[in-house]
Amino acid sequence: MKFFKRNRFGHILFLKKWLIRIMGTITHRRYRGFNELQIEGSEVIKNLRDNNVLFVSNHQTYFADVVAMFHVFNASLSGRVDSIKNVGYLWQPKLNLYYVAAKETMRDGLLARILAYAGAITVERTWREKGKDINRQVKMSDITNISHALEDGWVITFPQGTTKPFKPIRKGTAHIIKRYKPIVIPIVIDGFRRSFDKKGIRIKKRGILQSMVIKEPLDIDYDNESIDEIVEKLEYAIEQHPSFLKVIPKEEIAAQEELNKKRQWEY
């Protein structure tokens, strides 16, 4: 029956649609209300093909970043330019939109499990679990699931694998790019770690200007560029290459991190 139609991950599309509508309506004021999301480059979104598109972004919170992208992408597809005004764009959301997330994060509580149903492709971290460093082989089933998501639609990934700034890009993202040859769209975000707690659920500070810059597709020679070359290209594209630290004084970074700690329990 059409009512119970599922995607290739077993999610009932009708249920997923209503979940995005409800959660989107609840979260809208976080980006257009007591905080303001400034968007640049959303015209890139509406010109993309329907599948095999990979969005790569820096990461600041577990959930607020990707929820904002769901808002911006759907608003752009409905004709809005650099705006998420009027939440009506969620009435017909893009259902083949996925995001890569750590399996342990998406099992941490009921809310995380609900958000996972909206489109999470869960993977097991190979370097860290439950706050401890580990060394584990990549699960081929995780790579397969990402490939299935790319075949079906769009995938959002945070290639640093952490919310800490200027951490190295994980090479797994570059391997996926070489193997599956998706269109790669870089996104640079800011303001989210000042607005929300680390999980991106609780509001730390109101009146924060958040920003999201959507860049043109990366020019990648899938056959001839090396993994390291692609990694470096990603670092520059999402403005996380070590050279950017030369632009931002270390004292300013340290002061900002200290301010974030002080704001952790503020409203």
XYZ file of C-alpha atoms in Angstrom:
267
model
C 0.000 0.000 0.000
C 1.149 3.525 -0.815
C 0.442 4.616 2.765
C 3.102 2.187 4.033
C 5.659 2.833 1.301
C 9.187 2.581 2.691
C 12.588 3.799 1.585
C 15.495 1.370 1.233
C 16.327 1.787 4.940
C 12.886 0.560 5.991
C 11.518 3.962 7.040
C 7.826 4.546 6.328
C 7.802 7.673 4.137
C 4.416 8.914 5.350
C 5.655 8.768 8.960
C 8.966 10.399 8.039
C 7.133 13.244 6.270
C 5.002 14.015 9.329
C 8.006 13.740 11.610
C 9.890 16.357 9.558
C 6.801 18.608 9.474
C 6.298 18.453 13.253
C 9.954 18.699 14.302
C 10.559 21.414 11.713
C 7.689 23.507 13.070
C 8.922 23.076 16.646
C 12.516 24.043 15.798
C 11.816 26.892 13.369
C 12.089 29.679 15.968
C 15.601 28.496 16.873
C 16.739 29.865 13.516
C 14.165 32.553 12.841
C 12.980 33.873 16.175
C 15.037 34.255 19.326
C 18.076 33.548 17.119
C 18.559 34.527 13.469
C 20.066 32.362 10.738
C 21.854 34.289 7.987
C 21.981 32.222 4.782
C 24.181 32.718 1.735
C 24.277 30.725 -1.496
C 20.979 28.836 -1.224
C 20.442 29.186 -4.979
C 23.002 26.378 -5.328
C 20.526 23.960 -3.709
C 17.651 24.277 -6.172
C 19.925 23.633 -9.157
C 21.211 20.270 -7.915
C 20.212 16.899 -9.297
C 18.014 14.676 -7.142
C 20.622 12.139 -6.042
C 24.348 11.439 -5.566
C 24.978 14.792 -3.886
C 27.269 14.966 -0.852
C 27.241 18.002 1.443
C 30.388 18.451 3.546
C 30.395 20.869 6.460
C 32.216 21.873 9.596
C 30.440 20.757 12.757
C 29.455 22.700 15.884
C 26.662 20.751 17.619
C 25.282 17.224 17.343
C 21.808 18.121 16.072
C 21.257 21.880 15.582
C 23.541 22.043 12.527
C 21.793 19.329 10.554
C 18.297 20.484 11.576
C 19.160 23.945 10.223
C 20.254 22.342 6.944
C 16.938 20.484 6.670
C 15.212 23.872 6.998
C 17.446 25.657 4.490
C 17.419 22.878 1.885
C 13.644 22.494 1.927
C 13.092 26.256 1.895
C 15.425 26.601 -1.091
C 13.696 23.799 -2.996
C 10.363 25.549 -2.478
C 11.686 28.751 -4.085
C 12.922 30.819 -1.153
C 16.253 32.585 -1.635
C 18.530 32.746 1.411
C 15.478 32.639 3.661
C 13.488 30.226 5.828
C 10.590 32.648 6.244
C 7.215 30.931 6.583
C 7.583 27.307 7.651
C 5.097 26.176 5.003
C 8.007 24.876 2.936
C 7.976 21.802 5.200
C 4.578 20.664 3.943
C 6.257 18.708 1.132
C 9.761 18.061 2.489
C 12.519 16.315 0.583
C 12.313 12.756 1.882
C 15.519 11.435 0.284
C 17.712 13.685 2.430
C 20.076 11.890 4.809
C 22.876 12.723 7.209
C 25.776 10.702 8.570
C 25.879 10.421 12.373
C 27.644 8.351 15.016
C 25.612 5.296 16.012
C 26.154 5.864 19.747
C 24.891 9.463 19.442
C 21.674 8.440 17.695
C 20.904 5.831 20.365
C 21.271 8.304 23.220
C 17.675 8.897 24.272
C 14.233 9.042 22.690
C 14.748 12.411 20.968
C 17.894 11.178 19.247
C 16.041 8.095 18.003
C 13.230 10.276 16.640
C 15.739 12.502 14.838
C 17.451 9.386 13.491
C 14.202 8.337 11.798
C 14.193 11.641 9.929
C 17.209 10.504 7.915
C 20.265 9.403 9.907
C 22.779 7.032 8.345
C 24.422 5.729 11.492
C 28.050 4.630 11.463
C 30.383 3.280 14.118
C 33.259 5.610 14.931
C 36.630 4.017 14.279
C 38.617 6.329 16.544
C 36.434 7.145 19.560
C 33.578 5.621 21.541
C 31.961 6.685 24.825
C 34.600 9.355 25.356
C 37.551 6.991 24.941
C 40.069 6.646 22.119
C 39.790 3.399 20.165
C 41.223 1.894 16.989
C 38.636 -0.043 15.014
C 38.291 -1.113 11.401
C 35.714 0.632 9.237
C 32.563 -1.475 8.875
C 31.825 -2.149 5.233
C 28.103 -2.122 6.015
C 28.454 1.548 7.044
C 30.057 2.414 3.695
C 27.356 0.432 1.901
C 24.592 2.347 3.693
C 26.151 5.682 2.713
C 26.358 4.497 -0.900
C 22.676 3.485 -0.788
C 21.779 6.934 0.552
C 23.738 8.617 -2.255
C 22.011 6.439 -4.834
C 18.658 7.482 -3.392
C 19.278 11.168 -2.719
C 21.388 13.711 -0.831
C 23.736 13.032 2.071
C 25.068 15.509 4.659
C 28.343 14.614 6.352
C 30.678 16.286 8.824
C 34.075 14.929 7.739
C 35.943 16.038 10.866
C 33.803 13.678 12.912
C 33.810 16.067 15.880
C 32.368 19.409 16.935
C 35.816 20.735 17.882
C 37.152 23.255 15.330
C 40.228 22.695 13.151
C 40.417 18.956 13.745
C 41.721 16.836 10.809
C 39.392 15.679 8.056
C 38.759 11.935 8.218
C 40.012 10.209 5.086
C 36.899 8.054 4.871
C 35.006 10.959 3.317
C 37.640 11.301 0.587
C 37.452 7.560 -0.130
C 33.673 7.829 -0.533
C 34.110 10.784 -2.905
C 36.621 8.914 -5.091
C 34.572 5.747 -5.152
C 31.051 7.096 -5.723
C 31.876 10.389 -7.498
C 29.101 12.532 -5.995
C 28.630 16.246 -6.533
C 30.336 17.731 -3.458
C 28.840 20.878 -1.934
C 30.826 22.563 0.871
C 28.970 24.341 3.675
C 30.474 26.617 6.315
C 28.459 27.288 9.476
C 29.040 29.503 12.496
C 27.200 30.674 15.598
C 25.656 27.322 16.522
C 28.051 26.487 19.358
C 27.315 29.892 20.851
C 23.547 29.417 20.511
C 23.176 25.856 21.758
C 24.738 23.284 24.053
C 26.996 20.611 22.559
C 24.064 18.396 21.615
C 22.302 21.304 19.924
C 19.120 20.775 21.917
C 19.221 23.195 24.846
C 19.472 26.927 24.156
C 22.507 28.579 25.749
C 22.187 32.101 24.427
C 19.521 34.112 22.634
C 20.088 36.867 20.093
C 22.970 35.046 18.401
C 23.527 35.562 14.676
C 24.021 32.136 13.117
C 25.369 31.805 9.596
C 25.336 29.190 6.855
C 27.293 29.665 3.624
C 26.558 27.184 0.835
C 29.346 27.134 -1.728
C 29.500 26.081 -5.360
C 30.287 22.405 -6.100
C 33.924 21.445 -5.688
C 35.920 20.766 -8.845
C 37.303 17.276 -8.192
C 39.225 15.003 -10.537
C 37.831 11.770 -9.143
C 40.203 9.531 -11.082
C 43.484 11.373 -10.734
C 43.419 13.297 -7.450
C 44.821 11.410 -4.455
C 43.018 10.887 -1.163
C 45.320 13.414 0.504
C 44.642 15.987 -2.212
C 40.895 15.591 -1.780
C 41.251 15.842 2.014
C 43.189 19.092 1.668
C 40.600 20.429 -0.774
C 37.843 19.657 1.739
C 39.765 21.362 4.557
C 40.014 24.579 2.552
C 36.416 24.360 1.319
C 34.881 24.120 4.791
C 37.506 26.570 6.156
C 39.073 24.101 8.560
C 42.564 23.941 7.062
C 45.311 24.729 9.627
C 46.236 27.840 7.621
C 42.981 29.470 8.796
C 44.408 29.460 12.321
C 46.934 32.038 11.155
C 44.068 34.382 10.381
C 42.359 33.923 13.753
C 44.583 34.872 16.710
C 45.111 31.970 19.120
C 44.176 34.269 22.004
C 40.805 34.929 20.391
C 40.146 31.205 19.920
C 41.100 30.483 23.528
C 38.933 33.336 24.783
C 35.971 32.108 22.730
C 36.335 28.564 24.061
C 36.433 29.898 27.621
C 33.331 31.996 26.944
C 31.534 28.929 25.591
C 32.338 27.065 28.819
C 30.945 29.904 30.922
C 27.782 30.016 28.809
C 27.221 26.272 29.063
C 24.475 26.605 31.660
C 23.180 30.038 30.727
C 19.895 30.808 29.014
